[in-house]
Structure formats: structure tokens, C-alpha cells
Amino acid sequence: MTRGGRNLMILGIGSILIAGITASISLAVYRNTGDIYLDRSRPGFLPDKEEVEAETEATTTFSYGDSGPLDEAELNQYLGELQKIEKHLNSLPDAFSNAPLSDESLGIKAQAEKTE
């Protein structure tokens, strides 16, 4: 092997080692500081207590059991509740407009402009 080839191989191996070490250190810091729990893209992320309470509030009185017999009455009750939700969604004037993202619909109070 020539001297240039050996130097190139040492440079390649060295850069891979440095990249591996820095990635390991950054992942360890990410985990040890607790920032890993703020990453909402991870399947196992832990939500804030307020978010858990907000998500568990029932928006309907209908509940359907996980197990049990499925007869015609249960199916009709399920379809009835589904039609209520569909009717509410269809009653929206324009679901794809900017209105659902407006400050008013999101409950954001506009700040008063400062007068000088």
C-alpha cells in the first residue's frame, strides 16, 4: 500500500470514530437531560399531566365496550353515534378554510397594540 492510500485509510477510520464518539456523547446528553421526553415524534413519549387530563375528558356520553356480544341493537347504537359526529362535521361551513386556525377559534386573545 502506498503512503497516500494508508493516510487516506487512517483519515477515513479516524473520521468514523470521531463521528461515532460525538454522536454517542450527544445522545447521552439528550437522554440524561430529560430532553428525550420532549420529543413528541417518539412513540413512547410521556405527555405533560395537563395534556393527559385534557385528552381523557369525554366529549361524548357514548362508550362502546372492548369485548362482549355484538348484536343488532349495539350496531344501531354505534351507527347512531357515528351519524351524530358526521352531522357535526358536515355542519362546518368550510372545513378547509383558514377559519379553524384563526386566533378566535383557537382561543388566542389578540394583544392590544401599544400606543406611543
MMTF fields as JSON, N, C-alpha, C and O atoms, coordinates in Angstrom:
{
  "mmtfVersion": "1.0.0",
  "mmtfProducer": "UNKNOWN",
  "numBonds": 463,
  "numAtoms": 464,
  "numGroups": 116,
  "numChains": 1,
  "numModels": 1,
  "chainsPerModel": [1],
  "groupsPerChain": [116],
  "chainIdList": ["A"],
  "bondAtomList": [4, 2, 8, 6, 12, 10, 16, 14, 20, 18, 24, 22, 28, 26, 32, 30, 36, 34, 40, 38, 44, 42, 48, 46, 52, 50, 56, 54, 60, 58, 64, 62, 68, 66, 72, 70, 76, 74, 80, 78, 84, 82, 88, 86, 92, 90, 96, 94, 100, 98, 104, 102, 108, 106, 112, 110, 116, 114, 120, 118, 124, 122, 128, 126, 132, 130, 136, 134, 140, 138, 144, 142, 148, 146, 152, 150, 156, 154, 160, 158, 164, 162, 168, 166, 172, 170, 176, 174, 180, 178, 184, 182, 188, 186, 192, 190, 196, 194, 200, 198, 204, 202, 208, 206, 212, 210, 216, 214, 220, 218, 224, 222, 228, 226, 232, 230, 236, 234, 240, 238, 244, 242, 248, 246, 252, 250, 256, 254, 260, 258, 264, 262, 268, 266, 272, 270, 276, 274, 280, 278, 284, 282, 288, 286, 292, 290, 296, 294, 300, 298, 304, 302, 308, 306, 312, 310, 316, 314, 320, 318, 324, 322, 328, 326, 332, 330, 336, 334, 340, 338, 344, 342, 348, 346, 352, 350, 356, 354, 360, 358, 364, 362, 368, 366, 372, 370, 376, 374, 380, 378, 384, 382, 388, 386, 392, 390, 396, 394, 400, 398, 404, 402, 408, 406, 412, 410, 416, 414, 420, 418, 424, 422, 428, 426, 432, 430, 436, 434, 440, 438, 444, 442, 448, 446, 452, 450, 456, 454, 460, 458],
  "bondOrderList": [1, 1, 1, 1, 1, 1, 1, 1, 1, 1, 1, 1, 1, 1, 1, 1, 1, 1, 1, 1, 1, 1, 1, 1, 1, 1, 1, 1, 1, 1, 1, 1, 1, 1, 1, 1, 1, 1, 1, 1, 1, 1, 1, 1, 1, 1, 1, 1, 1, 1, 1, 1, 1, 1, 1, 1, 1, 1, 1, 1, 1, 1, 1, 1, 1, 1, 1, 1, 1, 1, 1, 1, 1, 1, 1, 1, 1, 1, 1, 1, 1, 1, 1, 1, 1, 1, 1, 1, 1, 1, 1, 1, 1, 1, 1, 1, 1, 1, 1, 1, 1, 1, 1, 1, 1, 1, 1, 1, 1, 1, 1, 1, 1, 1, 1],
  "groupList": [{"groupName": "MET", "atomNameList": ["N", "CA", "C", "O"], "elementList": ["N", "C", "C", "O"], "formalChargeList": [0, 0, 0, 0], "bondAtomList": [1, 0, 2, 1, 3, 2], "bondOrderList": [1, 1, 2], "singleLetterCode": "M", "chemCompType": "L-PEPTIDE LINKING"}, {"groupName": "THR", "atomNameList": ["N", "CA", "C", "O"], "elementList": ["N", "C", "C", "O"], "formalChargeList": [0, 0, 0, 0], "bondAtomList": [1, 0, 2, 1, 3, 2], "bondOrderList": [1, 1, 2], "singleLetterCode": "T", "chemCompType": "L-PEPTIDE LINKING"}, {"groupName": "ARG", "atomNameList": ["N", "CA", "C", "O"], "elementList": ["N", "C", "C", "O"], "formalChargeList": [0, 0, 0, 0], "bondAtomList": [1, 0, 2, 1, 3, 2], "bondOrderList": [1, 1, 2], "singleLetterCode": "R", "chemCompType": "L-PEPTIDE LINKING"}, {"groupName": "GLY", "atomNameList": ["N", "CA", "C", "O"], "elementList": ["N", "C", "C", "O"], "formalChargeList": [0, 0, 0, 0], "bondAtomList": [1, 0, 2, 1, 3, 2], "bondOrderList": [1, 1, 2], "singleLetterCode": "G", "chemCompType": "PEPTIDE LINKING"}, {"groupName": "ASN", "atomNameList": ["N", "CA", "C", "O"], "elementList": ["N", "C", "C", "O"], "formalChargeList": [0, 0, 0, 0], "bondAtomList": [1, 0, 2, 1, 3, 2], "bondOrderList": [1, 1, 2], "singleLetterCode": "N", "chemCompType": "L-PEPTIDE LINKING"}, {"groupName": "LEU", "atomNameList": ["N", "CA", "C", "O"], "elementList": ["N", "C", "C", "O"], "formalChargeList": [0, 0, 0, 0], "bondAtomList": [1, 0, 2, 1, 3, 2], "bondOrderList": [1, 1, 2], "singleLetterCode": "L", "chemCompType": "L-PEPTIDE LINKING"}, {"groupName": "ILE", "atomNameList": ["N", "CA", "C", "O"], "elementList": ["N", "C", "C", "O"], "formalChargeList": [0, 0, 0, 0], "bondAtomList": [1, 0, 2, 1, 3, 2], "bondOrderList": [1, 1, 2], "singleLetterCode": "I", "chemCompType": "L-PEPTIDE LINKING"}, {"groupName": "SER", "atomNameList": ["N", "CA", "C", "O"], "elementList": ["N", "C", "C", "O"], "formalChargeList": [0, 0, 0, 0], "bondAtomList": [1, 0, 2, 1, 3, 2], "bondOrderList": [1, 1, 2], "singleLetterCode": "S", "chemCompType": "L-PEPTIDE LINKING"}, {"groupName": "ALA", "atomNameList": ["N", "CA", "C", "O"], "elementList": ["N", "C", "C", "O"], "formalChargeList": [0, 0, 0, 0], "bondAtomList": [1, 0, 2, 1, 3, 2], "bondOrderList": [1, 1, 2], "singleLetterCode": "A", "chemCompType": "L-PEPTIDE LINKING"}, {"groupName": "VAL", "atomNameList": ["N", "CA", "C", "O"], "elementList": ["N", "C", "C", "O"], "formalChargeList": [0, 0, 0, 0], "bondAtomList": [1, 0, 2, 1, 3, 2], "bondOrderList": [1, 1, 2], "singleLetterCode": "V", "chemCompType": "L-PEPTIDE LINKING"}, {"groupName": "TYR", "atomNameList": ["N", "CA", "C", "O"], "elementList": ["N", "C", "C", "O"], "formalChargeList": [0, 0, 0, 0], "bondAtomList": [1, 0, 2, 1, 3, 2], "bondOrderList": [1, 1, 2], "singleLetterCode": "Y", "chemCompType": "L-PEPTIDE LINKING"}, {"groupName": "ASP", "atomNameList": ["N", "CA", "C", "O"], "elementList": ["N", "C", "C", "O"], "formalChargeList": [0, 0, 0, 0], "bondAtomList": [1, 0, 2, 1, 3, 2], "bondOrderList": [1, 1, 2], "singleLetterCode": "D", "chemCompType": "L-PEPTIDE LINKING"}, {"groupName": "PRO", "atomNameList": ["N", "CA", "C", "O"], "elementList": ["N", "C", "C", "O"], "formalChargeList": [0, 0, 0, 0], "bondAtomList": [1, 0, 2, 1, 3, 2], "bondOrderList": [1, 1, 2], "singleLetterCode": "P", "chemCompType": "L-PEPTIDE LINKING"}, {"groupName": "PHE", "atomNameList": ["N", "CA", "C", "O"], "elementList": ["N", "C", "C", "O"], "formalChargeList": [0, 0, 0, 0], "bondAtomList": [1, 0, 2, 1, 3, 2], "bondOrderList": [1, 1, 2], "singleLetterCode": "F", "chemCompType": "L-PEPTIDE LINKING"}, {"groupName": "LYS", "atomNameList": ["N", "CA", "C", "O"], "elementList": ["N", "C", "C", "O"], "formalChargeList": [0, 0, 0, 0], "bondAtomList": [1, 0, 2, 1, 3, 2], "bondOrderList": [1, 1, 2], "singleLetterCode": "K", "chemCompType": "L-PEPTIDE LINKING"}, {"groupName": "GLU", "atomNameList": ["N", "CA", "C", "O"], "elementList": ["N", "C", "C", "O"], "formalChargeList": [0, 0, 0, 0], "bondAtomList": [1, 0, 2, 1, 3, 2], "bondOrderList": [1, 1, 2], "singleLetterCode": "E", "chemCompType": "L-PEPTIDE LINKING"}, {"groupName": "GLN", "atomNameList": ["N", "CA", "C", "O"], "elementList": ["N", "C", "C", "O"], "formalChargeList": [0, 0, 0, 0], "bondAtomList": [1, 0, 2, 1, 3, 2], "bondOrderList": [1, 1, 2], "singleLetterCode": "Q", "chemCompType": "L-PEPTIDE LINKING"}, {"groupName": "HIS", "atomNameList": ["N", "CA", "C", "O"], "elementList": ["N", "C", "C", "O"], "formalChargeList": [0, 0, 0, 0], "bondAtomList": [1, 0, 2, 1, 3, 2], "bondOrderList": [1, 1, 2], "singleLetterCode": "H", "chemCompType": "L-PEPTIDE LINKING"}],
  "groupTypeList": [0, 1, 2, 3, 3, 2, 4, 5, 0, 6, 5, 3, 6, 3, 7, 6, 5, 6, 8, 3, 6, 1, 8, 7, 6, 7, 5, 8, 9, 10, 2, 4, 1, 3, 11, 6, 10, 5, 11, 2, 7, 2, 12, 3, 13, 5, 12, 11, 14, 15, 15, 9, 15, 8, 15, 1, 15, 8, 1, 1, 1, 13, 7, 10, 3, 11, 7, 3, 12, 5, 11, 15, 8, 15, 5, 4, 16, 10, 5, 3, 15, 5, 16, 14, 6, 15, 14, 17, 5, 4, 7, 5, 12, 11, 8, 13, 7, 4, 8, 12, 5, 7, 11, 15, 7, 5, 3, 6, 14, 8, 16, 8, 15, 14, 1, 15],
  "groupIdList": [1, 2, 3, 4, 5, 6, 7, 8, 9, 10, 11, 12, 13, 14, 15, 16, 17, 18, 19, 20, 21, 22, 23, 24, 25, 26, 27, 28, 29, 30, 31, 32, 33, 34, 35, 36, 37, 38, 39, 40, 41, 42, 43, 44, 45, 46, 47, 48, 49, 50, 51, 52, 53, 54, 55, 56, 57, 58, 59, 60, 61, 62, 63, 64, 65, 66, 67, 68, 69, 70, 71, 72, 73, 74, 75, 76, 77, 78, 79, 80, 81, 82, 83, 84, 85, 86, 87, 88, 89, 90, 91, 92, 93, 94, 95, 96, 97, 98, 99, 100, 101, 102, 103, 104, 105, 106, 107, 108, 109, 110, 111, 112, 113, 114, 115, 116],
  "secStructList": [7, 7, 2, 2, 2, 2, 2, 2, 2, 2, 2, 2, 2, 2, 2, 2, 2, 2, 2, 2, 2, 2, 2, 2, 2, 2, 2, 2, 2, 2, 2, 2, 6, 6, 4, 4, 4, 4, 7, 6, 6, 1, 6, 6, 7, 7, 7, 7, 2, 2, 2, 2, 2, 2, 2, 2, 1, 7, 1, 1, 1, 7, 7, 7, 7, 1, 1, 1, 7, 7, 7, 2, 2, 2, 2, 2, 2, 2, 2, 2, 2, 2, 2, 2, 2, 2, 2, 2, 2, 2, 6, 1, 1, 7, 6, 6, 1, 1, 4, 4, 4, 1, 2, 2, 2, 2, 6, 7, 7, 7, 7, 7, 7, 7, 7, 7],
  "xCoordList": [0.854, 0.0, 0.898, 1.923, 0.499, 1.302, 1.029, 0.058, 1.916, 1.798, 0.51, -0.104, 0.07, -1.159, -2.386, -3.331, -2.377, -3.509, -3.641, -4.749, -2.495, -2.521, -3.032, -3.821, -2.577, -3.048, -4.545, -5.247, -5.03, -6.446, -7.265, -8.344, -6.764, -7.452, -7.463, -8.479, -6.372, -6.314, -7.286, -7.975, -7.341, -8.262, -9.712, -10.516, -10.059, -11.424, -11.815, -12.897, -10.939, -11.232, -11.313, -12.184, -10.436, -10.451, -11.726, -12.293, -12.191, -13.409, -14.633, -15.556, -14.651, -15.763, -15.757, -16.817, -14.602, -14.517, -14.961, -15.71, -14.501, -14.891, -16.398, -17.031, -16.981, -18.425, -19.183, -20.183, -18.734, -19.398, -19.316, -20.292, -18.15, -17.977, -18.84, -19.505, -18.838, -19.648, -21.141, -21.905, -21.567, -22.985, -23.367, -24.448, -22.502, -22.779, -22.873, -23.759, -21.968, -21.981, -23.26, -23.904, -23.623, -24.818, -26.085, -26.989, -26.176, -27.341, -27.383, -28.462, -26.221, -26.188, -26.645, -27.397, -26.201, -26.626, -28.125, -28.835, -28.602, -30.024, -30.87, -31.94, -30.415, -31.169, -31.04, -32.033, -29.846, -29.611, -30.258, -30.617, -30.413, -31.02, -32.54, -33.186, -33.115, -34.561, -35.212, -36.436, -34.431, -34.995, -35.621, -36.439, -35.247, -35.804, -37.315, -38.028, -37.813, -39.244, -40.014, -41.245, -39.316, -39.974, -40.151, -40.865, -39.514, -39.58, -40.901, -41.06, -41.833, -43.179, -43.267, -44.317, -42.187, -42.23, -41.938, -42.161, -41.451, -41.158, -42.445, -43.287, -42.619, -43.851, -44.043, -45.184, -42.977, -43.111, -42.978, -42.615, -43.26, -43.066, -44.069, -45.182, -43.665, -44.515, -45.123, -44.389, -46.44, -47.065, -47.108, -46.943, -47.335, -47.49, -48.781, -49.696, -48.852, -50.025, -51.283, -52.352, -51.159, -52.304, -52.828, -54.037, -51.911, -52.319, -53.072, -54.036, -52.643, -53.301, -54.713, -55.651, -54.873, -56.201, -57.091, -58.28, -56.533, -57.327, -57.751, -58.866, -56.89, -57.203, -58.195, -58.921, -58.248, -59.127, -60.535, -61.425, -60.756, -62.099, -62.991, -62.645, -64.113, -65.02, -65.771, -66.305, -65.815, -66.57, -67.949, -68.768, -68.204, -69.495, -69.844, -68.97, -71.109, -71.534, -71.514, -71.72, -71.273, -71.28, -69.976, -68.894, -70.081, -68.89, -69.231, -70.321, -68.298, -68.512, -67.496, -66.297, -67.952, -67.079, -66.078, -66.318, -64.948, -63.903, -64.275, -63.84, -65.06, -65.435, -66.919, -67.54, -67.454, -68.86, -69.566, -68.978, -70.807, -71.539, -71.87, -72.109, -71.881, -72.238, -73.547, -73.578, -74.605, -75.899, -76.412, -75.726, -77.586, -78.116, -78.367, -78.169, -78.797, -79.054, -77.754, -77.73, -76.681, -75.38, -74.88, -74.362, -75.041, -74.594, -75.386, -74.811, -76.685, -77.516, -77.143, -77.135, -76.835, -76.414, -75.096, -74.929, -74.169, -72.875, -73.063, -72.476, -73.872, -74.097, -74.806, -74.537, -75.713, -76.375, -75.395, -75.456, -74.494, -73.48, -72.532, -72.095, -72.221, -71.353, -72.032, -71.369, -73.333, -74.069, -74.129, -74.124, -74.185, -74.157, -72.845, -72.829, -71.747, -70.435, -70.33, -69.818, -70.815, -70.77, -71.605, -71.203, -72.759, -73.619, -72.908, -72.988, -72.21, -71.457, -70.352, -70.153, -69.636, -68.562, -69.103, -68.499, -70.23, -70.823, -71.419, -71.618, -71.709, -72.289, -71.243, -71.603, -69.977, -68.933, -69.048, -69.172, -69.008, -69.22, -68.143, -68.464, -66.898, -65.8, -64.651, -63.858, -64.573, -63.595, -62.155, -61.237, -61.944, -60.586, -60.198, -59.216, -60.956, -60.615, -59.63, -59.239, -59.244, -58.336, -59.054, -58.401, -60.377, -61.16, -60.829, -60.719, -60.665, -60.343, -59.003, -58.773, -58.123, -56.818, -56.758, -55.679, -57.884, -57.875, -57.63, -57.81, -57.222, -56.965, -58.226, -58.155, -59.356, -60.612, -60.982, -61.356, -60.879, -61.268, -60.283, -60.65, -59.035, -58.045, -58.036, -57.342, -58.796, -58.883, -57.703, -57.389, -57.046, -55.895, -56.388, -56.995, -56.12, -56.53, -55.496, -54.296, -55.964, -55.079, -54.539, -55.279, -53.249, -52.64, -52.989, -52.97, -53.306, -53.615, -52.335, -51.27, -52.472, -51.302, -50.926, -51.787, -49.626, -49.144, -49.175, -48.74, -49.683, -49.676, -48.533, -48.247, -47.902, -46.735, -47.074, -46.208],
  "yCoordList": [-1.167, 0.0, 1.227, 1.272, 2.189, 3.402, 4.281, 4.104, 5.216, 6.115, 6.933, 7.156, 7.397, 8.181, 7.348, 7.839, 6.084, 5.206, 4.916, 4.861, 4.727, 4.467, 5.681, 5.552, 6.86, 8.085, 8.299, 8.753, 7.973, 8.111, 7.14, 7.493, 5.93, 4.943, 5.384, 5.231, 5.917, 6.418, 7.587, 7.678, 8.469, 9.608, 9.126, 9.647, 8.148, 7.618, 6.951, 7.205, 6.1, 5.423, 6.434, 6.32, 7.404, 8.439, 9.257, 9.561, 9.621, 10.423, 9.613, 10.165, 8.31, 7.462, 7.337, 7.391, 7.175, 7.091, 8.395, 8.379, 9.512, 10.808, 11.015, 11.488, 10.664, 10.814, 9.917, 10.347, 8.696, 7.785, 8.267, 8.185, 8.771, 9.258, 10.485, 10.568, 11.444, 12.653, 12.337, 12.937, 11.413, 11.035, 10.351, 10.603, 9.494, 8.819, 9.819, 9.716, 10.779, 11.794, 12.636, 12.904, 13.049, 13.883, 13.114, 13.692, 11.84, 11.042, 10.823, 10.798, 10.665, 10.507, 11.792, 11.738, 12.938, 14.219, 14.413, 14.873, 14.066, 14.18, 13.352, 13.794, 12.172, 11.298, 11.742, 11.748, 12.11, 12.458, 13.78, 13.951, 14.712, 15.995, 15.927, 16.857, 14.852, 14.724, 15.273, 15.225, 15.791, 16.322, 15.223, 15.504, 13.999, 12.883, 12.799, 12.326, 13.255, 13.195, 14.324, 14.299, 15.317, 16.411, 16.109, 16.828, 15.063, 14.701, 13.995, 12.825, 14.687, 14.151, 13.204, 12.606, 13.061, 12.138, 10.707, 9.768, 10.534, 9.19, 8.514, 9.161, 7.236, 6.545, 6.472, 6.437, 6.447, 6.287, 7.571, 7.531, 8.719, 9.981, 10.111, 9.592, 10.802, 10.982, 12.382, 13.366, 12.495, 13.817, 14.498, 13.859, 15.811, 16.556, 16.144, 15.619, 16.384, 15.992, 16.694, 16.087, 17.981, 18.725, 18.136, 18.1, 17.675, 17.102, 15.796, 15.513, 15.008, 13.739, 13.992, 13.32, 14.961, 15.277, 15.826, 15.51, 16.642, 17.218, 16.143, 16.193, 15.185, 14.15, 13.132, 12.52, 12.935, 11.918, 12.423, 11.633, 13.728, 14.259, 13.751, 13.881, 13.186, 12.63, 13.738, 14.642, 13.677, 14.651, 14.11, 14.822, 12.873, 12.263, 11.318, 10.861, 11.043, 10.12, 8.679, 7.752, 8.492, 7.154, 6.432, 6.989, 5.208, 4.372, 2.978, 2.46, 2.4, 1.078, 0.131, 0.409, -0.963, -1.908, -2.572, -2.725, -2.963, -3.634, -5.079, -5.635, -5.664, -7.053, -7.227, -6.381, -8.299, -8.571, -8.905, -8.825, -9.274, -9.66, -8.445, -7.352, -8.647, -7.594, -8.001, -8.884, -7.355, -7.667, -6.46, -5.442, -6.566, -5.512, -4.217, -3.13, -4.319, -3.12, -2.357, -1.129, -3.072, -2.431, -1.752, -0.636, -2.431, -1.876, -0.626, 0.353, -0.645, 0.533, 1.697, 2.845, 1.422, 2.481, 3.084, 4.303, 2.243, 2.716, 3.58, 4.657, 3.114, 3.873, 5.197, 6.198, 5.205, 6.448, 7.473, 8.647, 7.038, 7.954, 8.425, 9.576, 7.548, 7.908, 8.94, 9.844, 8.819, 9.786, 11.158, 12.177, 11.204, 12.488, 13.211, 14.414, 12.464, 13.068, 13.514, 14.596, 12.681, 13.039, 14.283, 15.136, 14.389, 15.564, 16.828, 17.876, 16.726, 17.878, 18.274, 19.461, 17.296, 17.609, 18.204, 19.112, 17.698, 18.236, 19.619, 20.347, 20.005, 21.324, 22.435, 23.613, 22.093, 23.113, 23.804, 23.135, 25.144, 25.853, 25.55, 25.242, 25.633, 25.356, 24.788, 25.528, 23.472, 22.816, 23.08, 22.941, 23.454, 23.642, 25.113, 25.442, 25.989, 27.405, 27.722, 26.839, 28.974, 29.41, 29.646, 29.857, 29.614, 29.919, 28.997, 29.495, 27.689, 26.853, 27.202, 26.857, 27.876, 28.247, 29.715, 30.221, 30.4, 31.807, 31.925, 30.963, 33.099, 33.333, 33.12, 32.587, 33.527, 33.388, 31.927, 31.532, 31.118, 29.711, 28.93, 27.932, 29.382, 28.721, 29.261, 28.721, 30.314, 30.874, 31.744, 31.898, 32.315, 33.185, 34.627, 35.117, 35.288, 36.681, 37.558, 37.426, 38.444, 39.35, 40.385, 40.912, 40.678, 41.671, 43.06, 43.305, 43.952, 45.329, 46.006, 45.834, 46.784, 47.49, 48.601, 49.288, 48.769, 49.803, 51.152, 51.264, 52.15, 53.499, 54.276, 54.192, 55.017, 55.772, 57.215, 57.998],
  "zCoordList": [0.0, 0.0, 0.0, 0.679, -0.755, -0.828, 0.382, 1.117, 0.548, 1.693, 1.633, 2.676, 0.438, 0.281, 0.6, 1.217, 0.181, 0.463, 1.948, 2.482, 2.619, 4.057, 4.817, 5.753, 4.411, 5.068, 4.854, 5.758, 3.658, 3.378, 4.231, 4.707, 4.424, 5.255, 6.716, 7.394, 7.202, 8.578, 8.752, 9.768, 7.77, 7.825, 7.848, 8.621, 7.02, 6.975, 8.285, 8.814, 8.808, 10.074, 11.212, 12.075, 11.226, 12.263, 12.23, 13.279, 11.028, 10.927, 11.357, 11.956, 11.058, 11.501, 13.022, 13.646, 13.615, 15.079, 15.739, 16.716, 15.206, 15.776, 15.658, 16.602, 14.505, 14.323, 15.294, 15.87, 15.486, 16.417, 17.853, 18.599, 18.241, 19.617, 19.87, 20.902, 18.94, 19.149, 19.127, 19.884, 18.278, 18.261, 19.572, 20.102, 20.1, 21.369, 22.515, 23.364, 22.54, 23.602, 23.506, 24.52, 22.291, 22.156, 22.526, 23.129, 22.185, 22.581, 24.091, 24.682, 24.716, 26.173, 26.862, 27.836, 26.367, 26.934, 26.707, 27.601, 25.521, 25.185, 26.133, 26.554, 26.472, 27.366, 28.821, 29.549, 29.255, 30.659, 31.067, 32.232, 30.135, 30.478, 30.516, 31.0, 30.019, 30.019, 28.769, 28.643, 27.847, 26.608, 25.757, 24.881, 26.007, 25.248, 25.446, 24.561, 26.599, 26.879, 26.22, 26.203, 25.674, 24.976, 23.497, 22.798, 23.018, 21.613, 21.351, 21.699, 20.748, 20.549, 19.363, 19.129, 18.617, 17.49, 17.929, 17.165, 19.131, 19.628, 20.076, 20.699, 19.776, 20.18, 21.693, 22.155, 22.471, 23.91, 24.688, 25.864, 24.08, 24.782, 25.919, 25.844, 26.96, 28.125, 28.081, 28.173, 27.944, 27.873, 29.237, 30.276, 29.207, 30.444, 31.14, 30.505, 32.443, 33.223, 32.714, 32.657, 32.341, 31.86, 30.55, 30.319, 29.693, 28.419, 28.629, 27.918, 29.59, 29.857, 30.345, 29.916, 31.244, 31.754, 30.651, 30.602, 29.768, 28.692, 27.696, 27.175, 27.426, 26.45, 26.988, 26.205, 28.287, 28.836, 29.087, 29.403, 28.952, 29.139, 28.004, 26.83, 28.355, 27.363, 26.65, 27.293, 25.343, 24.574, 24.22, 23.639, 24.564, 24.303, 25.45, 26.188, 25.58, 26.629, 26.138, 26.922, 24.872, 24.285, 24.581, 24.397, 25.034, 25.189, 24.696, 24.937, 24.021, 23.447, 24.06, 24.038, 24.596, 25.284, 24.357, 23.159, 24.938, 24.159, 23.841, 22.832, 24.689, 24.458, 24.76, 25.403, 24.303, 24.542, 23.249, 22.17, 23.355, 22.144, 21.286, 21.8, 19.994, 19.05, 18.385, 17.527, 18.789, 18.203, 17.421, 17.331, 16.868, 16.014, 16.781, 16.237, 18.032, 18.838, 19.106, 19.025, 19.422, 19.652, 18.384, 18.427, 17.265, 15.999, 15.639, 15.164, 15.856, 15.579, 16.49, 16.046, 17.755, 18.677, 18.207, 18.223, 17.792, 17.303, 16.05, 15.945, 15.111, 13.886, 14.163, 13.498, 15.147, 15.529, 16.067, 15.701, 16.933, 17.47, 16.373, 16.374, 15.452, 14.334, 13.438, 12.931, 13.237, 12.427, 13.102, 12.412, 14.44, 15.151, 14.879, 14.618, 14.943, 14.692, 13.243, 12.956, 12.332, 10.915, 10.633, 9.841, 11.275, 11.093, 11.579, 10.938, 12.717, 13.232, 12.259, 12.0, 11.719, 10.78, 9.488, 8.915, 9.036, 7.805, 8.015, 7.043, 9.253, 9.517, 9.477, 9.469, 9.45, 9.357, 7.999, 6.974, 7.984, 6.719, 5.68, 4.532, 6.057, 5.126, 5.942, 6.526, 5.972, 6.831, 6.401, 7.211, 5.15, 4.66, 4.535, 3.869, 5.167, 5.133, 6.265, 7.03, 6.354, 7.414, 8.733, 9.755, 8.735, 9.936, 11.117, 12.238, 10.928, 12.09, 12.735, 13.894, 12.009, 12.566, 12.975, 13.284, 12.983, 13.376, 14.874, 15.621, 15.299, 16.723, 17.556, 18.664, 17.04, 17.788, 18.001, 19.106, 16.938, 17.077, 17.939, 18.558, 17.979, 18.819, 20.24, 21.101, 20.496, 21.837, 22.207, 23.387, 21.21, 21.456, 21.494, 20.542, 22.597, 22.718, 22.028, 22.27, 21.177, 20.462, 21.431, 22.261, 21.327, 22.179, 21.656, 20.45, 22.567, 22.181, 21.726, 22.318, 20.653, 20.156, 21.113, 21.662, 21.306, 22.197, 21.475, 20.329, 22.146, 21.575, 22.172, 23.366, 21.332, 21.794, 22.022, 22.413]
}
